[in-house]
mmCIF file of C-alpha atoms in Angstrom:
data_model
loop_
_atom_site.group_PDB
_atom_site.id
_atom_site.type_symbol
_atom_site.label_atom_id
_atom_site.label_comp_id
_atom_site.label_asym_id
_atom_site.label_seq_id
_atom_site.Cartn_x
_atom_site.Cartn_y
_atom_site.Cartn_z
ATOM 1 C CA UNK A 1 -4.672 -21.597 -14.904
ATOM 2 C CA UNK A 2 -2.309 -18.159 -15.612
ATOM 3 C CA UNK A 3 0.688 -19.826 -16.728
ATOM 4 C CA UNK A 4 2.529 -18.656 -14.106
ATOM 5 C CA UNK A 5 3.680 -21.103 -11.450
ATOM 6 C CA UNK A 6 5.299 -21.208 -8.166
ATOM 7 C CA UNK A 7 6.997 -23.491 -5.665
ATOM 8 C CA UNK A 8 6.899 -24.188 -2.675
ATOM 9 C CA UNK A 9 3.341 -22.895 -2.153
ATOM 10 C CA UNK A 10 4.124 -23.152 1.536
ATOM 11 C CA UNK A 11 7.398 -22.498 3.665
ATOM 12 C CA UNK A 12 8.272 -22.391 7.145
ATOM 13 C CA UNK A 13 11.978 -21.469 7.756
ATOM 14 C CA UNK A 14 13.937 -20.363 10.430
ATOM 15 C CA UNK A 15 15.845 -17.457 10.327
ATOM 16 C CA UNK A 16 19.052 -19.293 10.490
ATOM 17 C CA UNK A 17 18.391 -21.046 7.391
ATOM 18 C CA UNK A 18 18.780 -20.792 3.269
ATOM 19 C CA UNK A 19 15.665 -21.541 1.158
ATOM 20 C CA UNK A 20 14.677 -20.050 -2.632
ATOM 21 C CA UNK A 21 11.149 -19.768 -3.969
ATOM 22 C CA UNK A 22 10.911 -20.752 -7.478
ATOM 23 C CA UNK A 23 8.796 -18.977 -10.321
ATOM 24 C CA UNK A 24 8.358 -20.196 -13.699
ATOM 25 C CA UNK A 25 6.189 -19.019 -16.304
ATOM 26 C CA UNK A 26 4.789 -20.561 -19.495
ATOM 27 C CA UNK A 27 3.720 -17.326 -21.511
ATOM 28 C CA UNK A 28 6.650 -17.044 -23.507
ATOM 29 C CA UNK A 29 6.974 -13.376 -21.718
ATOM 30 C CA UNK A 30 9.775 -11.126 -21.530
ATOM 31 C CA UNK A 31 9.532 -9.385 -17.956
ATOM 32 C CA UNK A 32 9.162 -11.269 -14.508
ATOM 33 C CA UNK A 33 8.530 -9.806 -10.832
ATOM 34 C CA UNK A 34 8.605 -10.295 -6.971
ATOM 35 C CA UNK A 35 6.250 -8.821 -5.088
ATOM 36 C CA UNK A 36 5.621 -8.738 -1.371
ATOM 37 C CA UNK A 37 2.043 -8.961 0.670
ATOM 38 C CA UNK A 38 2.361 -8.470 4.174
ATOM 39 C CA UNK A 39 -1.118 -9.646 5.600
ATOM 40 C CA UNK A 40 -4.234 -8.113 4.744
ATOM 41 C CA UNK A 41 -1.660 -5.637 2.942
ATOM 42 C CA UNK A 42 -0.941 -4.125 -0.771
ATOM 43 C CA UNK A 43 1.466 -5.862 -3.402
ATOM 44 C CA UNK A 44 4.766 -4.046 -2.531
ATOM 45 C CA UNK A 45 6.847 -3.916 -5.859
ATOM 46 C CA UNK A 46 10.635 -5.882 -4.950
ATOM 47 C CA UNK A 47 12.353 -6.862 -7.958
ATOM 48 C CA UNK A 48 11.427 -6.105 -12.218
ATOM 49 C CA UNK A 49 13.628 -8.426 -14.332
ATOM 50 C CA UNK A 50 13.589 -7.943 -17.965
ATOM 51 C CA UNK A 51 15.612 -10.622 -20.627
ATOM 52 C CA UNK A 52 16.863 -11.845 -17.751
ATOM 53 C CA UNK A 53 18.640 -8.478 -16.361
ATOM 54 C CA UNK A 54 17.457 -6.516 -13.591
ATOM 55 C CA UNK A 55 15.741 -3.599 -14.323
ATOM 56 C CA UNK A 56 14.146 -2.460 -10.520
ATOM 57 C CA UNK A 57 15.331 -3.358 -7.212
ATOM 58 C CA UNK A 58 12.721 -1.667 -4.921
ATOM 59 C CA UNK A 59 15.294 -1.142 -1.486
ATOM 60 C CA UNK A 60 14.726 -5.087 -0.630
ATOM 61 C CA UNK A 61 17.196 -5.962 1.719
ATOM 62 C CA UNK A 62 20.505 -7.894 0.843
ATOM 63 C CA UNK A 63 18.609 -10.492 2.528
ATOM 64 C CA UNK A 64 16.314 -11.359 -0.443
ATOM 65 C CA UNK A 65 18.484 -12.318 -3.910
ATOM 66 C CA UNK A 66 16.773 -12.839 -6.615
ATOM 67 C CA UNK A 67 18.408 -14.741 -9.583
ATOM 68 C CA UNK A 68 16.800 -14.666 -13.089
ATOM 69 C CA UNK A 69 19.123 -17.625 -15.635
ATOM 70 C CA UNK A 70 16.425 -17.119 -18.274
ATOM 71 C CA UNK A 71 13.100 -15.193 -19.065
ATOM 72 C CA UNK A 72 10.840 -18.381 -18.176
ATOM 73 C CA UNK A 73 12.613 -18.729 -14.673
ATOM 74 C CA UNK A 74 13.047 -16.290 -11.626
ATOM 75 C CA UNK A 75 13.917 -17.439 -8.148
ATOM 76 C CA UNK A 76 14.214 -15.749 -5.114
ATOM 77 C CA UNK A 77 17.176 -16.650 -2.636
ATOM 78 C CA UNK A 78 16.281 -16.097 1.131
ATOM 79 C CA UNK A 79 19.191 -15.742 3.872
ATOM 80 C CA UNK A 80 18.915 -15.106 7.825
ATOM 81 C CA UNK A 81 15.670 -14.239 7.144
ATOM 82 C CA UNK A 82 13.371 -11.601 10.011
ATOM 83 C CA UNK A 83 9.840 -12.811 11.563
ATOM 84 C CA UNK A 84 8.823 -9.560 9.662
ATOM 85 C CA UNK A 85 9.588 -10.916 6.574
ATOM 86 C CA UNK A 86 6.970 -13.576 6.674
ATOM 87 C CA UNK A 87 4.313 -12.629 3.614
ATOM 88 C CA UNK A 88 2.690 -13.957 0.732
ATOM 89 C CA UNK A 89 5.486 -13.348 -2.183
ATOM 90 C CA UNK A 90 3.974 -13.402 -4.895
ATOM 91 C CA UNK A 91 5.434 -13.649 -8.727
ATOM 92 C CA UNK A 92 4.456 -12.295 -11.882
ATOM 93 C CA UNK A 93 5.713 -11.981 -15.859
ATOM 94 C CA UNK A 94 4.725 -9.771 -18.793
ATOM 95 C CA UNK A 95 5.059 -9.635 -22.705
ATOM 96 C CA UNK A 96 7.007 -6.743 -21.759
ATOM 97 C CA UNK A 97 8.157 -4.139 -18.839
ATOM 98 C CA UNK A 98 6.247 -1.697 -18.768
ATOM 99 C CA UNK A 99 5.928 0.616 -21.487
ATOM 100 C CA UNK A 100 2.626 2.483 -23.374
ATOM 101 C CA UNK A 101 1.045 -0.176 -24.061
ATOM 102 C CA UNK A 102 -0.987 -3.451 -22.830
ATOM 103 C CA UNK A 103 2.240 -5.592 -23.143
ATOM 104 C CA UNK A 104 2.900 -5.046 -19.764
ATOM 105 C CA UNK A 105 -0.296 -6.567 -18.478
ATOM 106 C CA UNK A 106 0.905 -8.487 -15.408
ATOM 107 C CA UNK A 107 0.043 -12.181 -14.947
ATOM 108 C CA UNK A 108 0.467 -13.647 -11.564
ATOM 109 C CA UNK A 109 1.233 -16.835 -9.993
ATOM 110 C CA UNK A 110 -0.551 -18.435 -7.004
ATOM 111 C CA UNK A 111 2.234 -17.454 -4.629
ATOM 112 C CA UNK A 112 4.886 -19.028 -2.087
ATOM 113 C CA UNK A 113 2.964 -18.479 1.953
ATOM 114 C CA UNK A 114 6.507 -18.051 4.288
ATOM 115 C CA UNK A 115 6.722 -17.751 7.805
ATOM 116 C CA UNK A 116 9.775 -17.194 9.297
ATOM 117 C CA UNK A 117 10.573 -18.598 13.118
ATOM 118 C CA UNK B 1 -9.953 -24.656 -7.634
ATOM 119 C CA UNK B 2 -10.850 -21.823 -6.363
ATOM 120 C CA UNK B 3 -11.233 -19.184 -9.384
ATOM 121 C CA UNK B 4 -11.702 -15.634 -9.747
ATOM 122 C CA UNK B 5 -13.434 -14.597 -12.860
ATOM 123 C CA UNK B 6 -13.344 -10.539 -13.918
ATOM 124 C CA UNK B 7 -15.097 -9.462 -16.875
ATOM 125 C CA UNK B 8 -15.142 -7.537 -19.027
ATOM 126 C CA UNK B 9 -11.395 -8.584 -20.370
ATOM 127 C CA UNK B 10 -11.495 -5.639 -22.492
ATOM 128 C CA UNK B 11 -13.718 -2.082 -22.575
ATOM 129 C CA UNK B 12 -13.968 0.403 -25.398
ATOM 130 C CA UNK B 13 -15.784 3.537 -23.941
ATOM 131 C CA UNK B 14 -15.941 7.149 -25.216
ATOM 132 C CA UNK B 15 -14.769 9.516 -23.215
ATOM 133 C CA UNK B 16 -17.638 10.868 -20.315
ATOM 134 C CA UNK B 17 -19.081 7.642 -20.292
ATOM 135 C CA UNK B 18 -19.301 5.006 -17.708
ATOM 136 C CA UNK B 19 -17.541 2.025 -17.285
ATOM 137 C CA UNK B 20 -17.790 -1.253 -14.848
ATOM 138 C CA UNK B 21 -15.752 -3.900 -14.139
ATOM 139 C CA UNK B 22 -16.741 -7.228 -12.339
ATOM 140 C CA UNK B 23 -15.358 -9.711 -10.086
ATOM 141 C CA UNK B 24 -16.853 -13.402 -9.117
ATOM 142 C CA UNK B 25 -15.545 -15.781 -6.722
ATOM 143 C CA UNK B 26 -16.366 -19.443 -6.818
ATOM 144 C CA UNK B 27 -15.730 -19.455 -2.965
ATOM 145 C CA UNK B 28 -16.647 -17.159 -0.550
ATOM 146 C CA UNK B 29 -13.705 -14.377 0.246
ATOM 147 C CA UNK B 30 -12.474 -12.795 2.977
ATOM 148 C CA UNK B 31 -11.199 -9.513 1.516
ATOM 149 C CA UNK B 32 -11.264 -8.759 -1.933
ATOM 150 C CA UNK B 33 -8.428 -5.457 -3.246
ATOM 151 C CA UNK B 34 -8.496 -3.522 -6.093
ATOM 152 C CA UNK B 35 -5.767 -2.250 -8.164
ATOM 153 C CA UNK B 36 -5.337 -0.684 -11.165
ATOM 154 C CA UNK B 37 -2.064 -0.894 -13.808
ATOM 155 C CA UNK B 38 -1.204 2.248 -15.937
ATOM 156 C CA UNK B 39 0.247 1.456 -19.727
ATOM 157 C CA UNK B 40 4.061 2.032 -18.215
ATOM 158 C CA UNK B 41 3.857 1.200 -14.914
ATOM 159 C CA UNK B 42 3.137 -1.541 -12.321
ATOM 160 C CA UNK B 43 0.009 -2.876 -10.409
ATOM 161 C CA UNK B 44 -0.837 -0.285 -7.878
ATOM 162 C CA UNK B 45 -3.220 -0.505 -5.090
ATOM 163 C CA UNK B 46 -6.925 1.177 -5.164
ATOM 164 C CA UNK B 47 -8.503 -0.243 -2.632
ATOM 165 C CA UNK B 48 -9.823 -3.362 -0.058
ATOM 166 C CA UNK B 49 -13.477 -4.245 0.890
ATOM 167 C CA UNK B 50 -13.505 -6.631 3.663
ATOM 168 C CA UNK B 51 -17.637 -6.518 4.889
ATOM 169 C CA UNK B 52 -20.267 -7.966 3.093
ATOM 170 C CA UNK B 53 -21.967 -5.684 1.464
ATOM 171 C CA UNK B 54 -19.620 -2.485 1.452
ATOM 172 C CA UNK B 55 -19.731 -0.052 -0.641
ATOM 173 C CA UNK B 56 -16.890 2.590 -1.092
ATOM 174 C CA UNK B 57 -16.001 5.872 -3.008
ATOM 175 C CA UNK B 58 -13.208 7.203 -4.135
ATOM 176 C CA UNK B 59 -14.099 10.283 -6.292
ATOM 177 C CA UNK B 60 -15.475 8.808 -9.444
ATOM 178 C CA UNK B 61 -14.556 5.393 -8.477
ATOM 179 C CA UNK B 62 -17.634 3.176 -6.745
ATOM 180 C CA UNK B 63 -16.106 -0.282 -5.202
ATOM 181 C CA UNK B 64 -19.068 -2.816 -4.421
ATOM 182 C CA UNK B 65 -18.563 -6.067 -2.232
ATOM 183 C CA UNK B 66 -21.200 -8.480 -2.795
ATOM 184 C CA UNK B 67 -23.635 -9.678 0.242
ATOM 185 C CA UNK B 68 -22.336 -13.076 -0.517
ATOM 186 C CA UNK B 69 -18.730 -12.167 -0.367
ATOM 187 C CA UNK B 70 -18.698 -13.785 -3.751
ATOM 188 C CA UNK B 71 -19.261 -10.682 -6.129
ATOM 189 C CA UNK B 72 -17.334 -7.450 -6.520
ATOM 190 C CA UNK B 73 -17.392 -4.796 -8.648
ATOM 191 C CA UNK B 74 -15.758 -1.578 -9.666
ATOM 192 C CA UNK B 75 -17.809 1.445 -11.207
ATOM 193 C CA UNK B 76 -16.218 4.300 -12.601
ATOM 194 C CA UNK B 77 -18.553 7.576 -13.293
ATOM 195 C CA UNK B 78 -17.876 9.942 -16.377
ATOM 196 C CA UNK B 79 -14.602 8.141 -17.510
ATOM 197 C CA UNK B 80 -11.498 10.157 -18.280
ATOM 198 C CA UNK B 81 -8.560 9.628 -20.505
ATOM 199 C CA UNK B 82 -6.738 8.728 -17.356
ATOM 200 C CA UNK B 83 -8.286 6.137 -16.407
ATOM 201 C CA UNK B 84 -7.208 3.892 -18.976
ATOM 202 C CA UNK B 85 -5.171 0.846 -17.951
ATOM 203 C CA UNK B 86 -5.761 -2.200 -16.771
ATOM 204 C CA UNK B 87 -7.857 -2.807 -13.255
ATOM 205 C CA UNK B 88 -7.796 -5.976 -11.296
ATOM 206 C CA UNK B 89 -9.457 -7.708 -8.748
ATOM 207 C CA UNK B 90 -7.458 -9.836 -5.880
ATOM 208 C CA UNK B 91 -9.807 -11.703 -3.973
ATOM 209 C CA UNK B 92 -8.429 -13.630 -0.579
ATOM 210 C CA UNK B 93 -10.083 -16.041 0.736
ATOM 211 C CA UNK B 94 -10.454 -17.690 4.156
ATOM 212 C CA UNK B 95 -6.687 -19.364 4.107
ATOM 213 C CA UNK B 96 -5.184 -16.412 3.194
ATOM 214 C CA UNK B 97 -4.943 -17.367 -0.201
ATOM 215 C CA UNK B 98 -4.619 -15.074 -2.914
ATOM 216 C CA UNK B 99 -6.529 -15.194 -6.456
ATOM 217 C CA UNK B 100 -6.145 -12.539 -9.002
ATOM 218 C CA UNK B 101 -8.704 -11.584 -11.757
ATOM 219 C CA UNK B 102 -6.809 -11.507 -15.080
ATOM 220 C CA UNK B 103 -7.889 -7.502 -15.418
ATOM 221 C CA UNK B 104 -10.004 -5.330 -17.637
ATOM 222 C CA UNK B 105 -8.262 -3.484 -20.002
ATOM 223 C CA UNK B 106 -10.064 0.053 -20.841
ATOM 224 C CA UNK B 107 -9.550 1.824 -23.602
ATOM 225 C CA UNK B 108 -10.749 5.506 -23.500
ATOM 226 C CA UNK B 109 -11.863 6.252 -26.480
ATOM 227 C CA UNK B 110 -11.727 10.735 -27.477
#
């Protein structure tokens, strides 16, 4: 078990519609983080929170809003959502950001599977 | 569940010499990715073995896919100080789910 949780672990969504992914971690860590994989693809970086305050938004479309209220929750808000943006998002959290250290070690959930109609 | 298990979680080597990393399934995978985290920055991508049995090179850097689709492993030759960080394993299995490794740190020791 990492620690790191995440609901729904499936969606399917049209691209009409309004639906948020929920992360929540139970490391006691500082940093959180959205990432994208498209299939058979590499983690793309989206969003770096850090005490709750964004620290990296990686050119995601105003689409995807993410929305951190403390350091053990992050959810991402999805709007008129593309087919193209069906992926595996995946979340993760950290002591820390990253820094010089192994702080920043990233733990990572099990993910949130959307399609989008 | 399904669980990925990546030893070592930590790795002390001098400097020049070699280091490996392993990766083992409980379930049979369909791809398995590498990537490796810098201290100060994020996961990034080394590579993906998708046949039983590959092998591939990338400089110093031997990825192994086991026969089984169970096993992987990562090999690096003559380690140098930059290859410290933090390298882990994603293995995916037939329902496109997703299972990281929880890394092996190295330490490069001068």
């Amino acid at each position: 078990e990492t620690g790191v949780t995440q609901t729904p672990r499936h969606l399917v969504m049209g691209m009409t519609n309004k639906k948020s992914l929920k992360c929540e971690q139970h490391l006691g860590h500082n940093a959180m983080y959205w990432y994208k994989q498209s299939a058979k693809k590499p983690l793309e970086l989206m969003f770096v929170y850090n005490f709750k305050e964004q620290t990296e938004n990686n050119s995601v479309p105003s689409r995807f809003s993410p929305e951190c209220p403390n350091s053990s929750h992050l959810f991402l808000h999805l709007h008129t959502l593309q087919p193209e943006d069906s992926a595996l998002y995946l979340c993760a959290s950290s002591q820390d950001i990253p820094g010089l250290d192994f702080t920043d070690t990233q733990y990572f959930g099990p993910g949130t599977r959307l399609t989008v109609l | 569940g399904q669980q990925v298990m990546q030893i070592p979680q930590y790795q002390h080597v001098q400097e020049g010499e070699d280091f490996t990393t392993y990766c083992n399934s409980s379930t049979t995978l369909s791809n398995i990715q590498w990537y490796k985290q810098r201290p100060g920055g994020h996961p990034v991508f080394l590579i993906q073995l998708v046949k039983s049995g590959e092998v591939k090179k990338q400089k110093r850097l031997t990825f192994q896919f086991g026969e089984a689709k169970k096993n992987s492993s990562l090999h690096i030759t003559a380690t140098q100080t930059t290859d410290v960080g933090t390298y882990f394993c994603a293995g995916m299995n037939r329902d496109d789910k997703i299972i990281f490794g929880k890394g092996t740190r190295l330490h490069i020791l001068p």
